[in-house]
């Protein structure tokens, strides 16, 4: 791997903020892209431009790529659970819910990750406070979904459940990475390329079906899908990896608190979206649950469960 000087603390802080802004903007880009593309076309375009951006970075930095069928097999699993399925679910759901609400649901990823790491893969033990945090997070999700579901179990409610399915995929994948790929020896950038590239290839193979419906490629649609891929699925990952290396996973994961704020603000300012009282209230409850799950707040010292 090509060597270079370590980024300065100021540079890391800037990259952290930019990552939150770009990832928070992704929900706006999806909403705009859907004006001229189907959900499958949005997911495919995002992956294609993301793979091309990461391929360029890998080539420039001369990163060592994955080797061996075992690692590639696991990376292909990640390509489906971390990219193809959740990207399709987010794009489909944003046809029926606001981009701001989608960004709020995305913030449930740390809770989903804790559940998967504890209950499915058994790679973590949770303390009492963390279990309470998961329960509080679930309450927050119910606060967000319940008012609409009580009045009418329609497409909006189904779309919100799809968003939870997408974050469950993220949680599953992050726990899967820890269980099966913790010893890959790859840099973060080469690792990301290893699962984004197969995901893009999979969508390209499906292009005869994906492109069956015509696209209306206006300038905003094209710019949005390029930004979604190159920035959100490419460059922002490099920034995130630099932050992880400098700050560690706990501090770096606080980007979770930036993305929904950016997503909601852009939805209101750019798309004229409105939010109901239950959405910010539910989001606040979810964030409280996340603080407990990540042990930034503690009820009391407990034993592992």
Tab-separated table of C-alpha atoms in Angstrom:
chain	number	residue	atom	x	y	z
A	1	UNK	CA	0.000	0.000	0.000
A	2	UNK	CA	1.271	3.417	-0.862
A	3	UNK	CA	2.530	5.298	2.138
A	4	UNK	CA	1.942	8.905	3.003
A	5	UNK	CA	1.962	11.378	5.847
A	6	UNK	CA	-0.774	11.146	8.451
A	7	UNK	CA	-3.574	13.723	8.108
A	8	UNK	CA	-3.523	16.572	10.632
A	9	UNK	CA	-6.150	16.734	13.420
A	10	UNK	CA	-7.825	19.660	11.643
A	11	UNK	CA	-7.940	17.683	8.386
A	12	UNK	CA	-9.515	14.716	10.167
A	13	UNK	CA	-12.153	16.931	11.775
A	14	UNK	CA	-12.994	18.456	8.381
A	15	UNK	CA	-13.248	15.013	6.779
A	16	UNK	CA	-15.520	13.848	9.598
A	17	UNK	CA	-17.911	16.752	9.065
A	18	UNK	CA	-17.816	16.345	5.283
A	19	UNK	CA	-18.640	12.648	5.634
A	20	UNK	CA	-21.709	13.476	7.702
A	21	UNK	CA	-22.806	16.117	5.192
A	22	UNK	CA	-22.336	13.850	2.176
A	23	UNK	CA	-24.066	10.858	3.755
A	24	UNK	CA	-26.858	13.089	5.004
A	25	UNK	CA	-27.240	14.504	1.499
A	26	UNK	CA	-27.554	11.030	-0.014
A	27	UNK	CA	-31.258	10.898	0.833
A	28	UNK	CA	-31.836	14.138	-1.079
A	29	UNK	CA	-29.873	12.771	-4.049
A	30	UNK	CA	-32.012	9.619	-4.033
A	31	UNK	CA	-35.223	11.657	-3.990
A	32	UNK	CA	-34.098	13.801	-6.932
A	33	UNK	CA	-32.792	10.829	-8.920
A	34	UNK	CA	-36.167	9.103	-8.525
A	35	UNK	CA	-37.725	11.882	-10.613
A	36	UNK	CA	-36.200	10.286	-13.694
A	37	UNK	CA	-35.154	6.785	-12.682
A	38	UNK	CA	-36.657	3.682	-11.119
A	39	UNK	CA	-35.419	2.483	-7.706
A	40	UNK	CA	-33.380	-0.271	-9.386
A	41	UNK	CA	-31.802	2.254	-11.751
A	42	UNK	CA	-30.922	4.530	-8.825
A	43	UNK	CA	-29.310	1.653	-6.906
A	44	UNK	CA	-27.456	0.439	-9.998
A	45	UNK	CA	-26.203	3.898	-10.950
A	46	UNK	CA	-25.073	4.572	-7.412
A	47	UNK	CA	-23.090	1.354	-7.273
A	48	UNK	CA	-21.560	1.807	-10.710
A	49	UNK	CA	-20.255	5.318	-10.030
A	50	UNK	CA	-19.170	4.312	-6.527
A	51	UNK	CA	-17.181	1.352	-7.895
A	52	UNK	CA	-15.535	3.529	-10.539
A	53	UNK	CA	-14.550	6.146	-7.946
A	54	UNK	CA	-13.104	3.540	-5.590
A	55	UNK	CA	-11.314	1.787	-8.465
A	56	UNK	CA	-9.579	5.067	-9.311
A	57	UNK	CA	-8.573	5.596	-5.660
A	58	UNK	CA	-7.319	2.010	-5.363
A	59	UNK	CA	-5.231	2.441	-8.530
A	60	UNK	CA	-3.786	5.792	-7.464
A	61	UNK	CA	-2.876	4.544	-3.991
A	62	UNK	CA	-1.748	1.137	-5.288
A	63	UNK	CA	-3.839	-0.668	-2.714
A	64	UNK	CA	-3.496	-4.432	-2.327
A	65	UNK	CA	-6.707	-6.104	-3.477
A	66	UNK	CA	-8.344	-9.135	-1.820
A	67	UNK	CA	-6.950	-12.568	-2.629
A	68	UNK	CA	-8.359	-16.018	-2.080
A	69	UNK	CA	-11.777	-17.520	-2.645
A	70	UNK	CA	-12.728	-17.375	1.036
A	71	UNK	CA	-12.368	-13.615	1.284
A	72	UNK	CA	-14.038	-13.027	-2.088
A	73	UNK	CA	-16.895	-15.304	-1.062
A	74	UNK	CA	-17.513	-13.268	2.072
A	75	UNK	CA	-17.185	-10.005	0.132
A	76	UNK	CA	-19.826	-11.187	-2.313
A	77	UNK	CA	-22.166	-11.763	0.638
A	78	UNK	CA	-21.449	-8.194	1.759
A	79	UNK	CA	-22.125	-6.910	-1.746
A	80	UNK	CA	-25.703	-8.152	-1.420
A	81	UNK	CA	-26.405	-7.368	2.239
A	82	UNK	CA	-24.505	-4.074	2.475
A	83	UNK	CA	-25.183	-2.665	-0.988
A	84	UNK	CA	-27.681	-4.251	-3.357
A	85	UNK	CA	-30.555	-5.034	-0.983
A	86	UNK	CA	-30.436	-1.934	1.279
A	87	UNK	CA	-29.814	0.438	-1.644
A	88	UNK	CA	-32.861	-0.990	-3.423
A	89	UNK	CA	-34.954	-0.752	-0.256
A	90	UNK	CA	-33.975	2.867	0.415
A	91	UNK	CA	-34.649	3.896	-3.181
A	92	UNK	CA	-38.010	2.107	-3.260
A	93	UNK	CA	-39.067	3.486	0.119
A	94	UNK	CA	-38.301	7.082	-0.832
A	95	UNK	CA	-41.051	6.881	-3.428
A	96	UNK	CA	-43.490	6.806	-0.493
A	97	UNK	CA	-41.782	8.657	2.375
A	98	UNK	CA	-39.785	11.872	2.635
A	99	UNK	CA	-36.013	11.951	2.287
A	100	UNK	CA	-35.809	13.422	5.800
A	101	UNK	CA	-37.717	10.518	7.297
A	102	UNK	CA	-35.473	8.062	5.433
A	103	UNK	CA	-32.428	9.748	6.996
A	104	UNK	CA	-34.000	9.407	10.456
A	105	UNK	CA	-34.535	5.676	9.978
A	106	UNK	CA	-30.949	5.314	8.779
A	107	UNK	CA	-29.867	6.409	12.260
A	108	UNK	CA	-31.177	3.116	13.672
A	109	UNK	CA	-28.155	1.317	12.173
A	110	UNK	CA	-26.099	1.256	15.427
A	111	UNK	CA	-29.013	-0.363	17.257
A	112	UNK	CA	-29.461	-2.938	14.495
A	113	UNK	CA	-25.728	-3.643	14.588
A	114	UNK	CA	-25.780	-4.227	18.342
A	115	UNK	CA	-28.721	-6.628	18.019
A	116	UNK	CA	-27.078	-8.606	15.220
A	117	UNK	CA	-23.661	-8.728	16.908
A	118	UNK	CA	-25.236	-9.955	20.161
A	119	UNK	CA	-28.173	-12.144	19.120
A	120	UNK	CA	-27.146	-13.516	15.709
A	121	UNK	CA	-23.358	-13.712	15.504
A	122	UNK	CA	-22.524	-13.769	19.215
A	123	UNK	CA	-19.498	-11.531	18.765
A	124	UNK	CA	-20.526	-9.097	21.526
A	125	UNK	CA	-21.934	-9.267	25.034
A	126	UNK	CA	-24.407	-6.576	25.994
A	127	UNK	CA	-24.798	-5.043	29.422
A	128	UNK	CA	-28.118	-4.161	30.993
A	129	UNK	CA	-27.871	-0.521	29.908
A	130	UNK	CA	-27.295	-1.560	26.293
A	131	UNK	CA	-30.324	-3.849	26.340
A	132	UNK	CA	-32.378	-0.985	27.748
A	133	UNK	CA	-31.005	1.179	24.925
A	134	UNK	CA	-32.212	-1.327	22.336
A	135	UNK	CA	-35.655	-1.333	23.935
A	136	UNK	CA	-35.743	2.474	23.963
A	137	UNK	CA	-34.687	2.535	20.316
A	138	UNK	CA	-37.574	0.239	19.454
A	139	UNK	CA	-39.943	2.560	21.297
A	140	UNK	CA	-38.588	5.461	19.235
A	141	UNK	CA	-39.264	3.591	16.005
A	142	UNK	CA	-42.811	2.840	17.165
A	143	UNK	CA	-43.348	6.535	17.891
A	144	UNK	CA	-42.300	7.347	14.324
A	145	UNK	CA	-44.364	4.648	12.616
A	146	UNK	CA	-47.429	4.245	14.830
A	147	UNK	CA	-49.520	7.372	14.039
A	148	UNK	CA	-49.627	6.635	10.309
A	149	UNK	CA	-50.034	2.901	10.804
A	150	UNK	CA	-53.000	3.376	13.133
A	151	UNK	CA	-54.824	5.613	10.649
A	152	UNK	CA	-53.985	3.578	7.559
A	153	UNK	CA	-51.595	0.674	6.965
A	154	UNK	CA	-50.709	1.899	3.508
A	155	UNK	CA	-47.651	2.331	1.316
A	156	UNK	CA	-46.040	4.806	3.726
A	157	UNK	CA	-46.101	2.289	6.570
A	158	UNK	CA	-44.763	-0.472	4.328
A	159	UNK	CA	-42.034	1.898	3.127
A	160	UNK	CA	-41.003	2.640	6.712
A	161	UNK	CA	-40.784	-1.083	7.406
A	162	UNK	CA	-38.634	-1.383	4.264
A	163	UNK	CA	-36.305	1.281	5.682
A	164	UNK	CA	-35.979	-0.782	8.850
A	165	UNK	CA	-35.211	-3.770	6.642
A	166	UNK	CA	-32.421	-1.767	5.023
A	167	UNK	CA	-30.855	-0.790	8.353
A	168	UNK	CA	-31.233	-4.399	9.528
A	169	UNK	CA	-29.154	-5.334	6.472
A	170	UNK	CA	-26.524	-2.789	7.529
A	171	UNK	CA	-26.505	-4.142	11.061
A	172	UNK	CA	-26.257	-7.737	9.827
A	173	UNK	CA	-23.369	-6.834	7.537
A	174	UNK	CA	-21.356	-4.923	10.131
A	175	UNK	CA	-21.645	-7.847	12.548
A	176	UNK	CA	-20.856	-10.296	9.715
A	177	UNK	CA	-17.695	-8.311	8.909
A	178	UNK	CA	-16.531	-8.596	12.485
A	179	UNK	CA	-17.296	-12.325	12.647
A	180	UNK	CA	-15.796	-13.455	9.359
A	181	UNK	CA	-13.532	-10.704	7.975
A	182	UNK	CA	-11.847	-9.172	10.987
A	183	UNK	CA	-8.534	-10.693	9.873
A	184	UNK	CA	-8.677	-9.790	6.177
A	185	UNK	CA	-5.560	-7.615	6.393
A	186	UNK	CA	-6.977	-5.241	3.785
A	187	UNK	CA	-7.036	-1.475	3.945
A	188	UNK	CA	-10.463	0.074	4.369
A	189	UNK	CA	-10.476	1.375	0.810
A	190	UNK	CA	-9.513	-1.951	-0.772
A	191	UNK	CA	-12.042	-3.661	1.497
A	192	UNK	CA	-14.835	-1.345	0.340
A	193	UNK	CA	-13.885	-1.838	-3.299
A	194	UNK	CA	-14.010	-5.591	-2.682
A	195	UNK	CA	-17.746	-5.554	-1.980
A	196	UNK	CA	-18.907	-2.487	-3.932
A	197	UNK	CA	-17.368	-3.714	-7.197
A	198	UNK	CA	-19.177	-7.112	-7.127
A	199	UNK	CA	-22.417	-5.308	-6.210
A	200	UNK	CA	-21.993	-3.019	-9.214
A	201	UNK	CA	-21.190	-6.014	-11.440
A	202	UNK	CA	-24.340	-7.760	-10.207
A	203	UNK	CA	-26.480	-4.754	-11.101
A	204	UNK	CA	-24.797	-4.514	-14.516
A	205	UNK	CA	-25.721	-8.156	-15.158
A	206	UNK	CA	-29.321	-7.213	-14.378
A	207	UNK	CA	-29.185	-4.194	-16.689
A	208	UNK	CA	-31.429	-5.793	-19.387
A	209	UNK	CA	-34.174	-5.867	-16.754
A	210	UNK	CA	-33.218	-2.629	-15.006
A	211	UNK	CA	-33.090	-0.654	-18.244
A	212	UNK	CA	-36.384	-2.045	-19.525
A	213	UNK	CA	-38.090	1.117	-18.301
A	214	UNK	CA	-36.895	4.356	-19.942
A	215	UNK	CA	-35.006	6.958	-17.928
A	216	UNK	CA	-35.672	10.713	-18.005
A	217	UNK	CA	-32.135	12.004	-17.548
A	218	UNK	CA	-32.463	15.667	-16.698
A	219	UNK	CA	-29.450	17.585	-15.382
A	220	UNK	CA	-30.568	17.344	-11.712
A	221	UNK	CA	-31.145	13.598	-12.053
A	222	UNK	CA	-27.726	12.964	-13.615
A	223	UNK	CA	-25.879	15.170	-11.122
A	224	UNK	CA	-27.682	13.503	-8.225
A	225	UNK	CA	-26.859	9.943	-9.267
A	226	UNK	CA	-23.216	10.856	-9.944
A	227	UNK	CA	-22.931	12.600	-6.562
A	228	UNK	CA	-24.661	9.692	-4.846
A	229	UNK	CA	-22.132	7.264	-6.319
A	230	UNK	CA	-18.864	9.200	-6.457
A	231	UNK	CA	-19.296	11.096	-3.195
A	232	UNK	CA	-21.620	8.983	-1.038
A	233	UNK	CA	-20.343	5.547	-2.081
A	234	UNK	CA	-16.794	6.549	-3.029
A	235	UNK	CA	-14.923	9.534	-1.629
A	236	UNK	CA	-16.872	9.762	1.633
A	237	UNK	CA	-15.741	6.238	2.441
A	238	UNK	CA	-12.098	7.365	2.186
A	239	UNK	CA	-12.815	10.213	4.596
A	240	UNK	CA	-14.579	7.839	6.955
A	241	UNK	CA	-11.651	5.419	6.934
A	242	UNK	CA	-9.236	8.256	7.763
A	243	UNK	CA	-11.471	9.249	10.683
A	244	UNK	CA	-11.698	5.645	11.899
A	245	UNK	CA	-7.916	5.315	11.845
A	246	UNK	CA	-7.351	8.596	13.693
A	247	UNK	CA	-10.215	8.567	16.195
A	248	UNK	CA	-11.204	4.918	16.531
A	249	UNK	CA	-14.644	3.407	15.902
A	250	UNK	CA	-16.450	4.907	18.903
A	251	UNK	CA	-15.779	8.557	18.119
A	252	UNK	CA	-15.989	8.030	14.359
A	253	UNK	CA	-19.438	6.445	14.714
A	254	UNK	CA	-20.846	9.758	15.969
A	255	UNK	CA	-21.275	10.646	12.305
A	256	UNK	CA	-24.611	8.878	12.868
A	257	UNK	CA	-25.780	12.018	14.662
A	258	UNK	CA	-24.923	14.331	11.753
A	259	UNK	CA	-26.550	12.503	8.844
A	260	UNK	CA	-30.220	12.701	9.931
A	261	UNK	CA	-29.880	16.387	10.822
A	262	UNK	CA	-28.494	17.106	7.353
A	263	UNK	CA	-31.048	14.825	5.692
A	264	UNK	CA	-34.035	16.438	7.401
A	265	UNK	CA	-32.741	19.987	6.841
A	266	UNK	CA	-32.127	19.418	3.123
A	267	UNK	CA	-35.517	17.770	2.706
A	268	UNK	CA	-37.209	20.838	4.176
A	269	UNK	CA	-35.056	23.479	2.460
A	270	UNK	CA	-34.670	21.917	-1.000
A	271	UNK	CA	-37.734	19.718	-1.444
A	272	UNK	CA	-40.171	21.595	0.774
A	273	UNK	CA	-40.854	18.525	2.882
A	274	UNK	CA	-42.762	18.745	6.134
A	275	UNK	CA	-42.239	16.713	9.259
A	276	UNK	CA	-44.876	15.562	11.704
A	277	UNK	CA	-44.442	15.976	15.462
A	278	UNK	CA	-43.823	12.259	15.949
A	279	UNK	CA	-40.799	12.135	13.625
A	280	UNK	CA	-38.396	14.388	15.595
A	281	UNK	CA	-39.777	13.054	18.889
A	282	UNK	CA	-39.236	9.468	17.751
A	283	UNK	CA	-35.780	10.384	16.437
A	284	UNK	CA	-34.832	11.854	19.827
A	285	UNK	CA	-35.931	8.634	21.552
A	286	UNK	CA	-33.905	6.581	19.029
A	287	UNK	CA	-30.821	8.730	19.697
A	288	UNK	CA	-31.237	8.176	23.435
A	289	UNK	CA	-31.276	4.446	22.747
A	290	UNK	CA	-28.139	4.753	20.607
A	291	UNK	CA	-26.311	6.610	23.391
A	292	UNK	CA	-27.092	3.756	25.764
A	293	UNK	CA	-26.202	1.043	23.238
A	294	UNK	CA	-22.851	2.714	22.510
A	295	UNK	CA	-22.323	3.239	26.269
A	296	UNK	CA	-21.997	6.998	26.019
A	297	UNK	CA	-24.732	7.058	28.650
A	298	UNK	CA	-24.786	4.438	31.403
A	299	UNK	CA	-27.613	3.454	33.712
A	300	UNK	CA	-25.395	1.480	36.050
A	301	UNK	CA	-22.583	-1.010	35.789
A	302	UNK	CA	-23.949	-4.449	34.892
A	303	UNK	CA	-22.776	-7.861	33.914
A	304	UNK	CA	-22.590	-9.189	30.375
A	305	UNK	CA	-25.741	-10.869	29.075
